CSV table of C-alpha atoms and ligand atoms in Angstrom, one decimal:
chain,number,residue,atom,x,y,z
A,1,UNK,CA,38.4,-37.3,77.0
A,2,UNK,CA,40.8,-40.1,77.7
A,3,UNK,CA,42.0,-40.9,74.1
A,4,UNK,CA,45.8,-40.5,74.0
A,5,UNK,CA,45.9,-41.1,70.4
A,6,UNK,CA,43.7,-41.3,67.2
A,7,UNK,CA,43.1,-44.8,65.8
A,8,UNK,CA,44.4,-43.6,62.3
A,9,UNK,CA,47.9,-42.8,64.0
A,10,UNK,CA,49.9,-40.0,65.1
A,11,UNK,CA,52.6,-37.7,63.5
A,12,UNK,CA,56.2,-38.7,63.9
A,13,UNK,CA,56.9,-35.1,65.7
A,14,UNK,CA,55.8,-31.6,66.0
A,15,UNK,CA,57.7,-30.8,62.7
A,16,UNK,CA,55.9,-33.3,60.7
A,17,UNK,CA,52.5,-31.7,62.1
A,18,UNK,CA,53.6,-28.4,61.0
A,19,UNK,CA,54.7,-29.6,57.5
A,20,UNK,CA,51.7,-31.6,56.7
A,21,UNK,CA,49.5,-28.8,57.8
A,22,UNK,CA,51.6,-26.5,55.8
A,23,UNK,CA,51.1,-28.8,52.9
A,24,UNK,CA,47.7,-28.5,53.3
A,25,UNK,CA,47.6,-24.9,53.4
A,26,UNK,CA,50.0,-24.2,50.6
A,27,UNK,CA,48.1,-25.1,47.4
A,28,UNK,CA,46.6,-23.7,44.4
A,29,UNK,CA,45.3,-21.0,46.6
A,30,UNK,CA,48.8,-19.6,47.3
A,31,UNK,CA,50.3,-19.7,43.8
A,32,UNK,CA,47.3,-19.6,41.6
A,33,UNK,CA,44.7,-17.5,43.3
A,34,UNK,CA,46.6,-15.3,45.5
A,35,UNK,CA,48.6,-13.6,42.7
A,36,UNK,CA,45.7,-13.2,40.7
A,37,UNK,CA,43.5,-11.8,43.2
A,38,UNK,CA,46.1,-9.4,44.3
A,39,UNK,CA,46.5,-8.4,40.7
A,40,UNK,CA,42.9,-7.8,40.4
A,41,UNK,CA,42.5,-5.8,43.6
A,42,UNK,CA,45.4,-3.7,43.2
A,43,UNK,CA,48.5,-4.9,45.0
A,44,UNK,CA,49.7,-3.7,48.2
A,45,UNK,CA,46.6,-2.5,49.9
A,46,UNK,CA,45.0,-5.6,49.3
A,47,UNK,CA,48.0,-7.7,50.7
A,48,UNK,CA,47.8,-5.6,53.8
A,49,UNK,CA,44.3,-6.6,54.5
A,50,UNK,CA,45.0,-10.2,53.7
A,51,UNK,CA,47.9,-10.3,56.3
A,52,UNK,CA,45.4,-8.4,58.8
A,53,UNK,CA,43.0,-11.1,58.3
A,54,UNK,CA,45.3,-14.0,58.6
A,55,UNK,CA,46.5,-12.6,61.9
A,56,UNK,CA,43.5,-11.4,63.6
A,57,UNK,CA,41.0,-14.1,62.3
A,58,UNK,CA,42.8,-16.9,60.7
A,59,UNK,CA,45.4,-17.9,63.4
A,60,UNK,CA,43.1,-17.9,66.3
A,61,UNK,CA,40.5,-20.0,64.2
A,62,UNK,CA,43.3,-22.4,63.6
A,63,UNK,CA,44.1,-22.7,67.3
A,64,UNK,CA,40.6,-23.5,67.8
A,65,UNK,CA,40.6,-26.3,65.2
A,66,UNK,CA,43.9,-27.8,66.3
A,67,UNK,CA,42.7,-27.5,69.9
A,68,UNK,CA,39.5,-29.4,69.4
A,69,UNK,CA,41.1,-32.1,67.4
A,70,UNK,CA,43.8,-32.8,69.4
A,71,UNK,CA,41.7,-33.1,72.7
A,72,UNK,CA,39.3,-35.5,71.1
A,73,UNK,CA,41.6,-37.4,69.0
A,74,UNK,CA,38.8,-38.2,66.7
A,75,UNK,CA,37.6,-37.2,63.1
A,76,UNK,CA,35.9,-33.6,63.1
A,77,UNK,CA,32.2,-34.7,63.6
A,78,UNK,CA,33.2,-36.9,66.5
A,79,UNK,CA,35.5,-34.6,68.1
A,80,UNK,CA,32.8,-31.6,67.9
A,81,UNK,CA,30.3,-33.9,69.6
A,82,UNK,CA,32.5,-35.3,72.3
A,83,UNK,CA,33.8,-31.8,73.0
A,84,UNK,CA,30.4,-30.5,73.1
A,85,UNK,CA,28.9,-33.1,75.3
A,86,UNK,CA,32.1,-32.9,77.8
A,87,UNK,CA,31.0,-29.0,78.0
A,88,UNK,CA,27.6,-29.8,78.8
A,89,UNK,CA,26.3,-28.8,75.2
A,90,UNK,CA,24.3,-30.1,72.6
A,91,UNK,CA,26.0,-32.9,70.3
A,92,UNK,CA,24.3,-31.1,67.3
A,93,UNK,CA,27.6,-28.8,67.3
A,94,UNK,CA,28.9,-31.9,65.3
A,95,UNK,CA,26.8,-30.8,62.2
A,96,UNK,CA,29.7,-28.2,61.6
A,97,UNK,CA,31.8,-31.1,61.1
A,98,UNK,CA,29.3,-32.6,58.4
A,99,UNK,CA,29.2,-29.3,56.6
A,100,UNK,CA,33.0,-29.4,56.6
A,101,UNK,CA,33.0,-32.9,55.0
A,102,UNK,CA,30.7,-31.6,52.5
A,103,UNK,CA,32.8,-28.6,51.8
A,104,UNK,CA,36.1,-30.7,51.3
A,105,UNK,CA,34.0,-32.8,48.6
A,106,UNK,CA,33.0,-29.8,47.0
A,107,UNK,CA,36.3,-28.2,46.9
A,108,UNK,CA,38.0,-31.3,45.6
A,109,UNK,CA,35.9,-31.4,42.7
A,110,UNK,CA,37.1,-28.3,41.2
A,111,UNK,CA,40.5,-28.3,42.7
A,112,UNK,CA,41.2,-31.6,40.9
A,113,UNK,CA,40.2,-29.8,37.7
A,114,UNK,CA,42.6,-27.0,38.3
A,115,UNK,CA,45.6,-29.4,39.3
A,116,UNK,CA,44.5,-31.3,36.1
A,117,UNK,CA,45.3,-28.3,34.0
A,118,UNK,CA,48.9,-27.9,36.1
A,119,UNK,CA,49.6,-31.2,35.0
A,120,UNK,CA,49.0,-30.6,31.4
A,121,UNK,CA,51.1,-27.6,31.6
A,122,UNK,CA,53.7,-29.6,33.2
A,123,UNK,CA,53.8,-31.9,30.1
A,124,UNK,CA,53.4,-28.9,27.7
A,125,UNK,CA,56.5,-27.2,29.5
A,126,UNK,CA,58.4,-30.4,29.3
A,127,UNK,CA,57.6,-31.0,25.5
A,128,UNK,CA,58.2,-27.5,24.5
A,129,UNK,CA,54.9,-26.9,23.4
A,130,UNK,CA,54.5,-23.4,25.0
A,131,UNK,CA,57.9,-22.2,23.7
A,132,UNK,CA,57.9,-18.7,22.2
A,133,UNK,CA,54.1,-18.6,22.1
A,134,UNK,CA,52.5,-15.0,21.6
A,135,UNK,CA,49.6,-14.0,24.0
A,136,UNK,CA,47.0,-15.0,21.7
A,137,UNK,CA,48.3,-18.4,21.0
A,138,UNK,CA,48.7,-19.0,24.8
A,139,UNK,CA,45.2,-17.8,25.3
A,140,UNK,CA,44.0,-20.2,22.5
A,141,UNK,CA,45.9,-23.3,23.8
A,142,UNK,CA,44.3,-22.7,27.2
A,143,UNK,CA,40.9,-22.2,25.6
A,144,UNK,CA,41.6,-25.4,23.4
A,145,UNK,CA,42.2,-27.2,26.8
A,146,UNK,CA,39.2,-26.0,28.5
A,147,UNK,CA,37.0,-26.9,25.4
A,148,UNK,CA,38.3,-30.7,25.2
A,149,UNK,CA,36.5,-32.7,28.0
A,150,UNK,CA,38.4,-36.0,26.9
A,151,UNK,CA,41.8,-34.6,28.0
A,152,UNK,CA,40.5,-32.7,31.1
A,153,UNK,CA,39.0,-35.8,32.3
A,154,UNK,CA,42.4,-37.6,31.8
A,155,UNK,CA,44.1,-35.1,34.0
A,156,UNK,CA,41.4,-35.2,36.5
A,157,UNK,CA,41.3,-38.7,36.6
A,158,UNK,CA,45.2,-39.0,36.9
A,159,UNK,CA,45.2,-36.4,39.9
A,160,UNK,CA,42.4,-38.1,41.7
A,161,UNK,CA,44.2,-41.3,41.4
A,162,UNK,CA,47.6,-39.6,43.0
A,163,UNK,CA,45.6,-38.5,45.7
A,164,UNK,CA,44.0,-41.8,46.5
A,165,UNK,CA,47.3,-43.5,46.4
A,166,UNK,CA,48.3,-41.5,49.2
A,167,UNK,CA,45.3,-41.2,51.5
A,168,UNK,CA,44.7,-44.9,51.3
A,169,UNK,CA,48.0,-45.8,52.6
A,170,UNK,CA,47.0,-44.1,56.1
A,171,UNK,CA,48.4,-41.3,58.2
A,172,UNK,CA,52.1,-42.7,58.6
A,173,UNK,CA,52.8,-44.5,55.5
A,174,UNK,CA,50.5,-42.1,53.4
A,175,UNK,CA,50.4,-38.6,54.7
A,176,UNK,CA,53.3,-38.5,56.6
A,177,UNK,CA,55.5,-40.0,54.0
A,178,UNK,CA,54.3,-37.7,51.2
A,179,UNK,CA,55.1,-34.8,53.5
A,180,UNK,CA,58.5,-35.9,54.1
A,181,UNK,CA,59.2,-36.2,50.5
A,182,UNK,CA,57.1,-33.3,49.2
A,183,UNK,CA,57.6,-30.5,51.5
A,184,UNK,CA,61.2,-30.0,51.1
A,185,UNK,CA,60.9,-30.4,47.4
A,186,UNK,CA,58.1,-27.8,47.2
A,187,UNK,CA,60.4,-25.2,49.5
A,188,UNK,CA,63.6,-26.1,47.2
A,189,UNK,CA,61.5,-25.2,43.9
A,190,UNK,CA,60.1,-21.9,45.3
A,191,UNK,CA,63.6,-20.8,46.4
A,192,UNK,CA,64.9,-21.5,42.9
A,193,UNK,CA,62.1,-19.9,41.3
A,194,UNK,CA,62.4,-16.7,43.4
A,195,UNK,CA,66.2,-16.5,42.7
A,196,UNK,CA,65.2,-16.5,39.1
A,197,UNK,CA,62.6,-13.8,39.5
A,198,UNK,CA,65.2,-11.7,41.6
A,199,UNK,CA,67.7,-12.0,38.3
A,200,UNK,CA,64.8,-10.7,36.0
A,201,UNK,CA,64.4,-6.8,35.2
A,202,UNK,CA,61.0,-6.6,36.5
A,203,UNK,CA,61.7,-7.6,40.0
A,204,UNK,CA,61.7,-4.3,41.8
A,205,UNK,CA,58.2,-3.2,39.9
A,206,UNK,CA,56.9,-6.8,41.1
A,207,UNK,CA,58.2,-5.7,44.7
A,208,UNK,CA,56.6,-2.4,44.4
A,209,UNK,CA,53.3,-3.8,43.4
A,210,UNK,CA,53.0,-6.0,46.1
A,211,UNK,CA,54.4,-4.3,48.9
A,212,UNK,CA,53.3,-0.5,48.1
A,213,UNK,CA,50.8,0.0,50.6
A,214,UNK,CA,48.3,2.6,49.4
A,215,UNK,CA,45.2,3.1,51.9
A,216,UNK,CA,43.4,5.0,49.2
A,217,UNK,CA,43.3,2.0,47.0
A,218,UNK,CA,41.4,0.0,49.3
A,219,UNK,CA,37.8,-1.1,48.6
A,220,UNK,CA,35.1,-3.0,50.4
A,221,UNK,CA,35.3,-5.6,47.7
A,222,UNK,CA,39.1,-6.3,48.2
A,223,UNK,CA,38.4,-6.5,52.2
A,224,UNK,CA,35.6,-9.4,51.3
A,225,UNK,CA,38.0,-11.4,49.1
A,226,UNK,CA,40.8,-11.1,51.5
A,227,UNK,CA,38.8,-12.5,54.3
A,228,UNK,CA,37.2,-15.4,52.3
A,229,UNK,CA,40.6,-16.1,50.9
A,230,UNK,CA,42.3,-16.4,54.4
A,231,UNK,CA,40.1,-19.1,55.1
A,232,UNK,CA,40.9,-21.1,51.9
A,233,UNK,CA,44.5,-20.5,52.1
A,234,UNK,CA,44.7,-21.6,55.7
A,235,UNK,CA,42.5,-24.7,54.9
A,236,UNK,CA,40.3,-23.5,57.8
A,237,UNK,CA,36.5,-23.9,58.4
A,238,UNK,CA,36.1,-27.3,57.3
A,239,UNK,CA,37.7,-29.7,59.7
A,240,UNK,CA,40.8,-30.5,57.9
A,241,UNK,CA,43.2,-28.5,60.5
A,242,UNK,CA,41.1,-30.2,63.1
A,243,UNK,CA,41.8,-33.6,61.5
A,244,UNK,CA,45.4,-33.2,61.5
A,245,UNK,CA,45.5,-31.7,64.6
A,246,UNK,CA,44.0,-34.9,66.1
A,247,UNK,CA,47.2,-36.8,64.9
A,248,UNK,CA,49.3,-34.4,66.8
A,249,UNK,CA,51.8,-35.4,69.5
A,250,UNK,CA,50.6,-34.6,72.8
A,251,UNK,CA,53.6,-32.4,73.9
A,252,UNK,CA,53.5,-30.2,71.0
A,253,UNK,CA,52.8,-26.4,71.8
A,254,UNK,CA,49.5,-25.6,69.9
A,255,UNK,CA,50.3,-21.6,69.7
A,256,UNK,CA,53.7,-21.7,68.6
A,257,UNK,CA,53.0,-24.6,66.1
A,258,UNK,CA,50.0,-22.7,64.6
A,259,UNK,CA,52.0,-19.5,64.2
A,260,UNK,CA,54.6,-21.6,62.4
A,261,UNK,CA,52.1,-23.1,59.8
A,262,UNK,CA,50.5,-19.5,59.3
A,263,UNK,CA,53.9,-17.6,58.7
A,264,UNK,CA,54.9,-20.5,56.3
A,265,UNK,CA,51.5,-20.4,54.3
A,266,UNK,CA,51.8,-16.4,54.3
A,267,UNK,CA,55.5,-16.7,53.3
A,268,UNK,CA,54.9,-19.0,50.3
A,269,UNK,CA,51.9,-16.9,49.0
A,270,UNK,CA,54.2,-13.6,49.1
A,271,UNK,CA,56.8,-15.5,47.5
A,272,UNK,CA,55.0,-17.0,45.1
A,273,UNK,CA,53.5,-13.3,44.2
A,274,UNK,CA,57.3,-12.2,44.1
A,275,UNK,CA,58.1,-14.9,41.7
A,276,UNK,CA,55.3,-14.3,39.3
A,277,UNK,CA,54.8,-10.4,39.2
A,278,UNK,CA,58.3,-9.7,38.1
A,279,UNK,CA,58.0,-12.1,35.3
A,280,UNK,CA,54.9,-10.8,34.2
A,281,UNK,CA,56.2,-7.1,34.3
A,282,UNK,CA,59.4,-8.0,32.8
A,283,UNK,CA,57.4,-9.1,29.9
A,284,UNK,CA,55.1,-5.7,30.0
A,285,UNK,CA,51.9,-7.8,30.8
A,286,UNK,CA,48.8,-7.0,32.8
A,287,UNK,CA,49.1,-8.3,36.5
A,288,UNK,CA,45.2,-8.1,36.6
A,289,UNK,CA,44.5,-10.9,33.9
A,290,UNK,CA,42.5,-12.9,36.3
A,291,UNK,CA,42.6,-16.6,36.8
A,292,UNK,CA,44.4,-16.9,33.2
A,293,UNK,CA,47.2,-15.3,35.0
A,294,UNK,CA,49.2,-18.6,35.5
A,295,UNK,CA,47.8,-20.4,32.6
A,296,UNK,CA,48.2,-17.8,29.9
A,297,UNK,CA,50.3,-14.8,30.8
A,298,UNK,CA,52.9,-16.7,32.7
A,299,UNK,CA,53.8,-19.2,29.9
A,300,UNK,CA,54.0,-16.3,27.4
A,301,UNK,CA,56.4,-14.6,29.8
A,302,UNK,CA,58.7,-17.9,30.4
A,303,UNK,CA,58.7,-18.5,26.6
A,304,UNK,CA,60.4,-15.3,26.0
A,305,UNK,CA,63.0,-15.5,28.7
A,306,UNK,CA,66.5,-17.2,29.0
A,307,UNK,CA,66.0,-20.7,30.5
A,308,UNK,CA,62.3,-19.8,30.4
A,309,UNK,CA,61.2,-23.4,29.5
A,310,UNK,CA,63.4,-24.9,32.3
A,311,UNK,CA,62.1,-22.7,35.0
A,312,UNK,CA,58.5,-22.9,33.8
A,313,UNK,CA,58.6,-26.6,34.0
A,314,UNK,CA,59.9,-26.2,37.5
A,315,UNK,CA,57.2,-23.8,38.1
A,316,UNK,CA,54.3,-25.9,37.2
A,317,UNK,CA,55.9,-29.0,39.0
A,318,UNK,CA,55.9,-26.9,42.2
A,319,UNK,CA,52.1,-25.9,41.7
A,320,UNK,CA,51.5,-29.6,41.0
A,321,UNK,CA,53.2,-30.7,44.4
A,322,UNK,CA,51.4,-27.9,46.3
A,323,UNK,CA,48.1,-29.0,44.9
A,324,UNK,CA,48.7,-32.5,45.7
A,325,UNK,CA,49.4,-32.3,49.4
A,326,UNK,CA,46.5,-30.0,49.6
A,327,UNK,CA,44.1,-32.2,47.8
A,328,UNK,CA,45.0,-35.2,50.4
A,329,UNK,CA,44.0,-33.1,53.2
A,330,UNK,CA,40.4,-32.3,51.5
A,331,UNK,CA,39.8,-36.1,51.8
A,332,UNK,CA,41.2,-36.9,55.0
A,333,UNK,CA,38.8,-35.8,57.3
A,334,UNK,CA,35.8,-37.6,55.5
A,335,UNK,CA,38.1,-40.9,55.4
A,336,UNK,CA,38.6,-40.5,59.1
A,337,UNK,CA,34.9,-40.0,59.9
A,338,UNK,CA,33.9,-43.1,57.6
A,339,UNK,CA,36.4,-45.4,59.2
A,340,UNK,CA,35.6,-44.3,62.8
A,341,UNK,CA,31.8,-43.8,62.7
A,342,UNK,CA,30.8,-46.7,60.4
A,343,UNK,CA,34.1,-49.0,60.8
A,344,UNK,CA,34.6,-48.9,57.1
A,345,UNK,CA,37.9,-50.1,56.1
A,346,UNK,CA,40.3,-47.2,55.1
A,347,UNK,CA,40.7,-48.6,51.7
A,348,UNK,CA,36.8,-48.8,51.2
A,349,UNK,CA,36.2,-45.2,52.5
A,350,UNK,CA,39.2,-43.8,50.4
A,351,UNK,CA,38.0,-45.5,47.1
A,352,UNK,CA,34.3,-44.6,48.0
A,353,UNK,CA,35.1,-41.0,48.6
A,354,UNK,CA,37.3,-41.0,45.4
A,355,UNK,CA,34.8,-42.0,43.3
A,356,UNK,CA,32.4,-39.5,44.4
A,357,UNK,CA,34.6,-36.6,43.8
A,358,UNK,CA,35.5,-37.8,40.6
A,359,UNK,CA,32.2,-37.9,39.5
A,360,UNK,CA,31.6,-34.2,40.9
A,361,UNK,CA,34.9,-33.3,39.2
A,362,UNK,CA,33.3,-34.3,35.8
A,363,UNK,CA,30.4,-31.9,36.2
A,364,UNK,CA,33.3,-29.2,37.0
A,365,UNK,CA,35.2,-29.8,34.2
A,366,UNK,CA,32.0,-30.1,32.2
A,367,UNK,CA,31.4,-26.3,33.0
A,368,UNK,CA,33.7,-25.4,30.4
A,369,UNK,CA,32.2,-27.7,27.3
A,370,UNK,CA,29.4,-29.9,27.4
A,371,UNK,CA,27.9,-28.7,30.5
A,372,UNK,CA,28.3,-24.8,30.1
A,373,UNK,CA,24.6,-24.1,30.0
A,374,UNK,CA,24.2,-25.6,33.5
A,375,UNK,CA,24.0,-22.7,35.8
A,376,UNK,CA,23.3,-22.2,39.3
A,377,UNK,CA,22.2,-18.5,40.2
A,378,UNK,CA,24.0,-17.6,36.9
A,379,UNK,CA,27.4,-19.5,37.6
A,380,UNK,CA,28.5,-22.5,35.9
A,381,UNK,CA,29.0,-25.6,38.2
A,382,UNK,CA,32.6,-25.0,38.7
A,383,UNK,CA,32.2,-21.2,39.8
A,384,UNK,CA,29.2,-22.1,41.8
A,385,UNK,CA,31.3,-24.7,44.0
A,386,UNK,CA,34.2,-22.4,44.2
A,387,UNK,CA,31.6,-19.5,45.3
A,388,UNK,CA,29.6,-21.7,47.6
A,389,UNK,CA,32.7,-23.2,49.5
A,390,UNK,CA,35.3,-20.1,49.4
A,391,UNK,CA,32.5,-17.6,50.2
A,392,UNK,CA,29.9,-19.2,52.1
A,393,UNK,CA,30.7,-22.6,53.7
A,394,UNK,CA,34.3,-22.1,54.9
A,395,UNK,CA,33.6,-18.6,56.6
A,396,UNK,CA,30.6,-20.1,58.1
A,397,UNK,CA,32.3,-23.1,59.2
A,398,UNK,CA,34.9,-21.0,60.5
A,399,UNK,CA,32.7,-18.4,62.6
A,400,UNK,CA,30.9,-21.4,64.1
A,401,UNK,CA,34.0,-23.1,65.3
A,402,UNK,CA,35.0,-19.7,66.7
A,403,UNK,CA,31.7,-19.2,68.6
A,404,UNK,CA,31.9,-23.0,69.7
A,405,UNK,CA,35.2,-22.7,71.0
A,406,UNK,CA,34.9,-19.2,72.5
A,407,UNK,CA,31.6,-19.3,74.0
A,408,UNK,CA,30.7,-22.9,74.5
A,409,UNK,CA,33.5,-25.0,75.5
A,410,UNK,CA,34.8,-24.9,79.1
A,411,UNK,CA,37.6,-22.3,79.3
A,412,UNK,CA,39.6,-24.7,81.3
A,413,UNK,CA,39.8,-27.4,78.5
A,414,UNK,CA,41.0,-24.8,76.5
A,415,UNK,CA,43.8,-24.1,79.1
A,416,UNK,CA,44.7,-27.5,79.6
A,417,UNK,CA,45.1,-28.2,76.0
A,418,UNK,CA,46.6,-24.9,74.6
A,419,UNK,CA,49.1,-24.1,77.5
A,420,UNK,CA,50.0,-20.6,76.5
A,421,UNK,CA,50.5,-17.5,78.6
A,422,UNK,CA,47.5,-15.6,79.8
A,423,UNK,CA,48.0,-12.7,77.5
A,424,UNK,CA,47.8,-15.0,74.5
A,425,UNK,CA,44.8,-16.6,76.0
A,426,UNK,CA,43.0,-13.4,76.4
A,427,UNK,CA,44.0,-12.2,72.6
A,428,UNK,CA,42.8,-15.7,71.6
A,429,UNK,CA,39.4,-15.3,73.4
A,430,UNK,CA,38.8,-11.8,72.1
A,431,UNK,CA,39.6,-12.9,68.5
A,432,UNK,CA,37.1,-15.9,68.5
A,433,UNK,CA,34.3,-14.6,70.7
A,434,UNK,CA,34.4,-11.0,69.2
A,435,UNK,CA,36.4,-10.1,66.2
A,436,UNK,CA,36.0,-13.1,64.2
A,437,UNK,CA,32.2,-13.7,64.5
A,438,UNK,CA,31.7,-10.0,63.8
A,439,UNK,CA,34.2,-9.7,61.1
A,440,UNK,CA,32.8,-12.9,59.3
A,441,UNK,CA,29.1,-12.0,59.8
A,442,UNK,CA,29.7,-8.6,58.2
A,443,UNK,CA,31.5,-10.5,55.2
A,444,UNK,CA,28.9,-13.3,55.0
A,445,UNK,CA,25.9,-10.9,54.8
A,446,UNK,CA,27.6,-8.6,52.3
A,447,UNK,CA,28.4,-11.6,50.3
A,448,UNK,CA,24.8,-12.8,50.0
B,501,LIG,N1,44.5,-24.5,51.4
B,501,LIG,C1,44.7,-24.8,50.1
B,501,LIG,C2,45.1,-23.8,49.2
B,501,LIG,O1,45.4,-22.8,49.4
B,501,LIG,O2,45.2,-24.1,47.9
B,501,LIG,C3,43.0,-25.4,49.6
B,501,LIG,C4,42.3,-26.1,50.8
B,501,LIG,C5,42.7,-27.2,51.4
B,501,LIG,C6,41.4,-25.5,51.5
B,501,LIG,C7,42.4,-27.9,52.2
B,501,LIG,C8,40.4,-26.2,52.3
B,501,LIG,C9,41.3,-27.2,52.7
B,501,LIG,F1,40.6,-28.1,53.8
């Protein structure tokens, strides 16, 4: 493969790739989902399993994705096809990329709805609507929001437009510029919130809850949730990281870069937990409150604390920024594909996709009101798409990428592109050839 760069552009440096990939990885998964699933699954034991999944399965698959993208310098579908052909395999491997594109579109449609709730809460925090609310009031406000399709549609539309504005501008003028501004802001906000959490009386209880590893608390269910979430949180299994990898400068080392992205994503999830649980415990609330943890429990907690309104506002801005940089990456592989395969203009591809995800998003936001009786296997559209992508499509995509990279791609290609020590190469091989396929198959089968 002789392409030196992608026609979409190249990141200005290895650091921009790290920040852009971290921007994709760090999102609602880290700040909304991770704390509530940790709360639901008992705390420390779950955190331990999650860390193991990231290290043994997530990072090796991320390396495979970056390798495939950077070698081909094309969108995921073409990249997989090229590499398969070069290794003497069937071009049908490109189907993994197609499934990934579809997963990105599905994820966007419910992601944008949740991001819309976040935008609503930024406004509510700023206007003082949530000052001193009781749990009942906060619950009622959240339910009122869910029951109001017009308001939800407004926020969902705004969020989709925010994402479109970045994606349409291209890799360097859009994605890279957004990364340069938003990622430092994100780290700054996170540190400010952690400082605030440390100053609350519940900090040590929050710390214990997250890091008290009691193996007896481990359940099979927790393992399933942890593995599924490790794909979602690292943006794996759907070609996003492959697309970002295709814009990576040639000289950057793949191994250390991937390690950095994985470490930053994990750090943010842990810090988000450490910022949230102390606030919950300081106010004597239940850490296992589920998806409402961020939208019901947290506003109540903030409402009762000194400077709570201000830090609550900062908190929701942080979540909004994180969701924005992730949502951008959900569309990028599909935009690149449409541009490269069908020679569409980037603007046409971006607008077309935005309209598609916007329409699907309406079905997701309708799940809470006018479409609540539309169900698939007993789940509303929102839950069904979350389940289908997180528990089936991403792990399936991940396992296929692992099998392809481990068993079907010529080993020499990997060595040429990744250039790590023999030891790391062997560890990677063991993971993608054996550990990941077995672990993910078990989880997939149990899930079904
Ligand atoms: N990693 C994002 C999060 O944790 O919120 C979600 C996500 C983004 C998943 C991009 C998949 C993806 F391709």
